[in-house]
Structures are given as structure tokens and as C-alpha cells.
Amino acid sequence: METNQSTKVTVQAVVQAPVEKVWRYWSEPEHITKWNQASESWHAPKAENDLRVGGKFLTRMEAKDGSMGFDFFGTYDVVKLHEQISYTMEDGRTVEISFLNQGNETKVIEIFDAESTHSIEMQQAGWQAILDNFKKYTEESR
């Protein structure tokens, strides 16, 4: 897959939860499988996460009807507790996630390198949908 390293896409959300909870729900596999999908017709049946510099993650994403699926994975480049996570995907594209502690809420900002197969708008919509699912899951879970 070709990449366009110069095109960065940003998605963000303000989660009504303290940064400690947001970080935990973002990084623990038992939570990742509950929110990491762009639509109701998809799910994430499996997640593995070794959250440390040089550690790897993998999330299996599948259509609920079994028609398609893929592994989303990469290697962590930066891990700053409750502040920042950066990783490189298998195709060389990078992602940076910032967690801005705002007391009882946390602003999550993701900046990722776009790929060249799908439109920027489609990629942004998909990543925003996943982030919105994360926000909803985190806010509704106790």
C-alpha cells in the first residue's frame, strides 16, 4: 500500500471522564474489544496490547456477518503515561494520540498519516466514528 506521509488527519473528542480512566479504557484489551469499531455492523473480537516503547498491539476487526475482517497492528514509539501514545503501523504510517487532562474530562486528539487508497474524508469519518464509540463506551461504563 502506498502512503502519503505529508497528509495528516486529525480527529478528536472530549470524554467526560478523568484521564486515568480514559487511559485505562484506551489501553486495556478487555475494553478495546468493546469500543474499537466504526459501525454497529463491525466488532473487535480480539485485542492484544503491550503498551511500552517497542511493544506491539493487535486488534482483530471483523464484520459481524463474517464477510470480511483484518488485523490492525503496530509498534509503540512513544508512551507517556496519561499524556501521549505514538505508534507506527505495519505499513509505516504513524499515529499520535494526545490525552489532555482537563479535570473530570479528557480531550483525546489523534493525528494519523492518511493512506492513499481511500479519500481523506472517508478515513477521517471512520477514525472519528471509532473515537466517538470510545467516548460513548467510556462515559457509559462505571
GROMACS .gro file of C-alpha atoms in nm, residues 41-116:
model
   76
   41SER     CA    1  -2.203  -0.397   1.176
   42TRP     CA    2  -1.840  -0.445   1.287
   43HIS     CA    3  -1.678  -0.569   1.606
   44ALA     CA    4  -1.336  -0.632   1.757
   45PRO     CA    5  -1.341  -0.992   1.886
   46LYS     CA    6  -0.974  -0.990   1.994
   47ALA     CA    7  -0.721  -0.737   2.122
   48GLU     CA    8  -0.364  -0.769   2.248
   49ASN     CA    9  -0.164  -0.477   2.384
   50ASP     CA   10   0.190  -0.443   2.517
   51LEU     CA   11   0.183  -0.072   2.598
   52ARG     CA   12   0.551   0.022   2.621
   53VAL     CA   13   0.808   0.167   2.382
   54GLY     CA   14   0.888  -0.115   2.140
   55GLY     CA   15   0.576  -0.307   2.247
   56LYS     CA   16   0.323  -0.424   1.994
   57PHE     CA   17  -0.055  -0.417   1.972
   58LEU     CA   18  -0.306  -0.606   1.762
   59THR     CA   19  -0.680  -0.565   1.730
   60ARG     CA   20  -0.881  -0.806   1.516
   61MET     CA   21  -1.161  -0.620   1.339
   62GLU     CA   22  -1.438  -0.815   1.165
   63ALA     CA   23  -1.774  -0.761   1.004
   64LYS     CA   24  -2.034  -0.923   1.231
   65ASP     CA   25  -2.173  -1.116   0.932
   66GLY     CA   26  -1.830  -1.277   0.878
   67SER     CA   27  -1.790  -1.133   0.528
   68MET     CA   28  -1.455  -0.966   0.596
   69GLY     CA   29  -1.201  -0.881   0.861
   70PHE     CA   30  -0.847  -0.764   0.919
   71ASP     CA   31  -0.581  -0.728   1.186
   72PHE     CA   32  -0.494  -0.372   1.287
   73PHE     CA   33  -0.149  -0.370   1.444
   74GLY     CA   34   0.164  -0.169   1.506
   75THR     CA   35   0.457  -0.092   1.734
   76TYR     CA   36   0.472   0.177   2.002
   77ASP     CA   37   0.727   0.456   1.956
   78VAL     CA   38   0.629   0.682   2.248
   79VAL     CA   39   0.436   0.602   2.567
   80LYS     CA   40   0.399   0.883   2.822
   81LEU     CA   41   0.156   0.774   3.095
   82HIS     CA   42  -0.173   0.967   3.083
   83GLU     CA   43  -0.028   1.206   2.818
   84GLN     CA   44   0.073   1.058   2.483
   85ILE     CA   45   0.092   0.741   2.276
   86SER     CA   46   0.259   0.726   1.935
   87TYR     CA   47   0.289   0.419   1.716
   88THR     CA   48   0.388   0.304   1.370
   89MET     CA   49   0.152   0.081   1.173
   90GLU     CA   50   0.271  -0.213   0.967
   91ASP     CA   51   0.271  -0.001   0.650
   92GLY     CA   52   0.497   0.267   0.802
   93ARG     CA   53   0.228   0.525   0.871
   94THR     CA   54   0.233   0.688   1.213
   95VAL     CA   55  -0.030   0.782   1.468
   96GLU     CA   56  -0.002   1.018   1.763
   97ILE     CA   57  -0.264   1.027   2.038
   98SER     CA   58  -0.265   1.303   2.299
   99PHE     CA   59  -0.462   1.282   2.624
  100LEU     CA   60  -0.520   1.631   2.765
  101ASN     CA   61  -0.619   1.619   3.132
  102GLN     CA   62  -0.896   1.872   3.194
  103GLY     CA   63  -1.000   1.762   3.543
  104ASN     CA   64  -1.315   1.549   3.516
  105GLU     CA   65  -1.288   1.537   3.139
  106THR     CA   66  -1.014   1.442   2.894
  107LYS     CA   67  -0.958   1.573   2.544
  108VAL     CA   68  -0.832   1.298   2.313
  109ILE     CA   69  -0.664   1.409   1.990
  110GLU     CA   70  -0.549   1.158   1.728
  111ILE     CA   71  -0.331   1.264   1.436
  112PHE     CA   72  -0.260   0.997   1.175
  113ASP     CA   73  -0.093   0.965   0.838
  114ALA     CA   74  -0.354   0.916   0.568
  115GLU     CA   75  -0.326   0.624   0.329
  116SER     CA   76  -0.382   0.664  -0.045
   0.00000   0.00000   0.00000
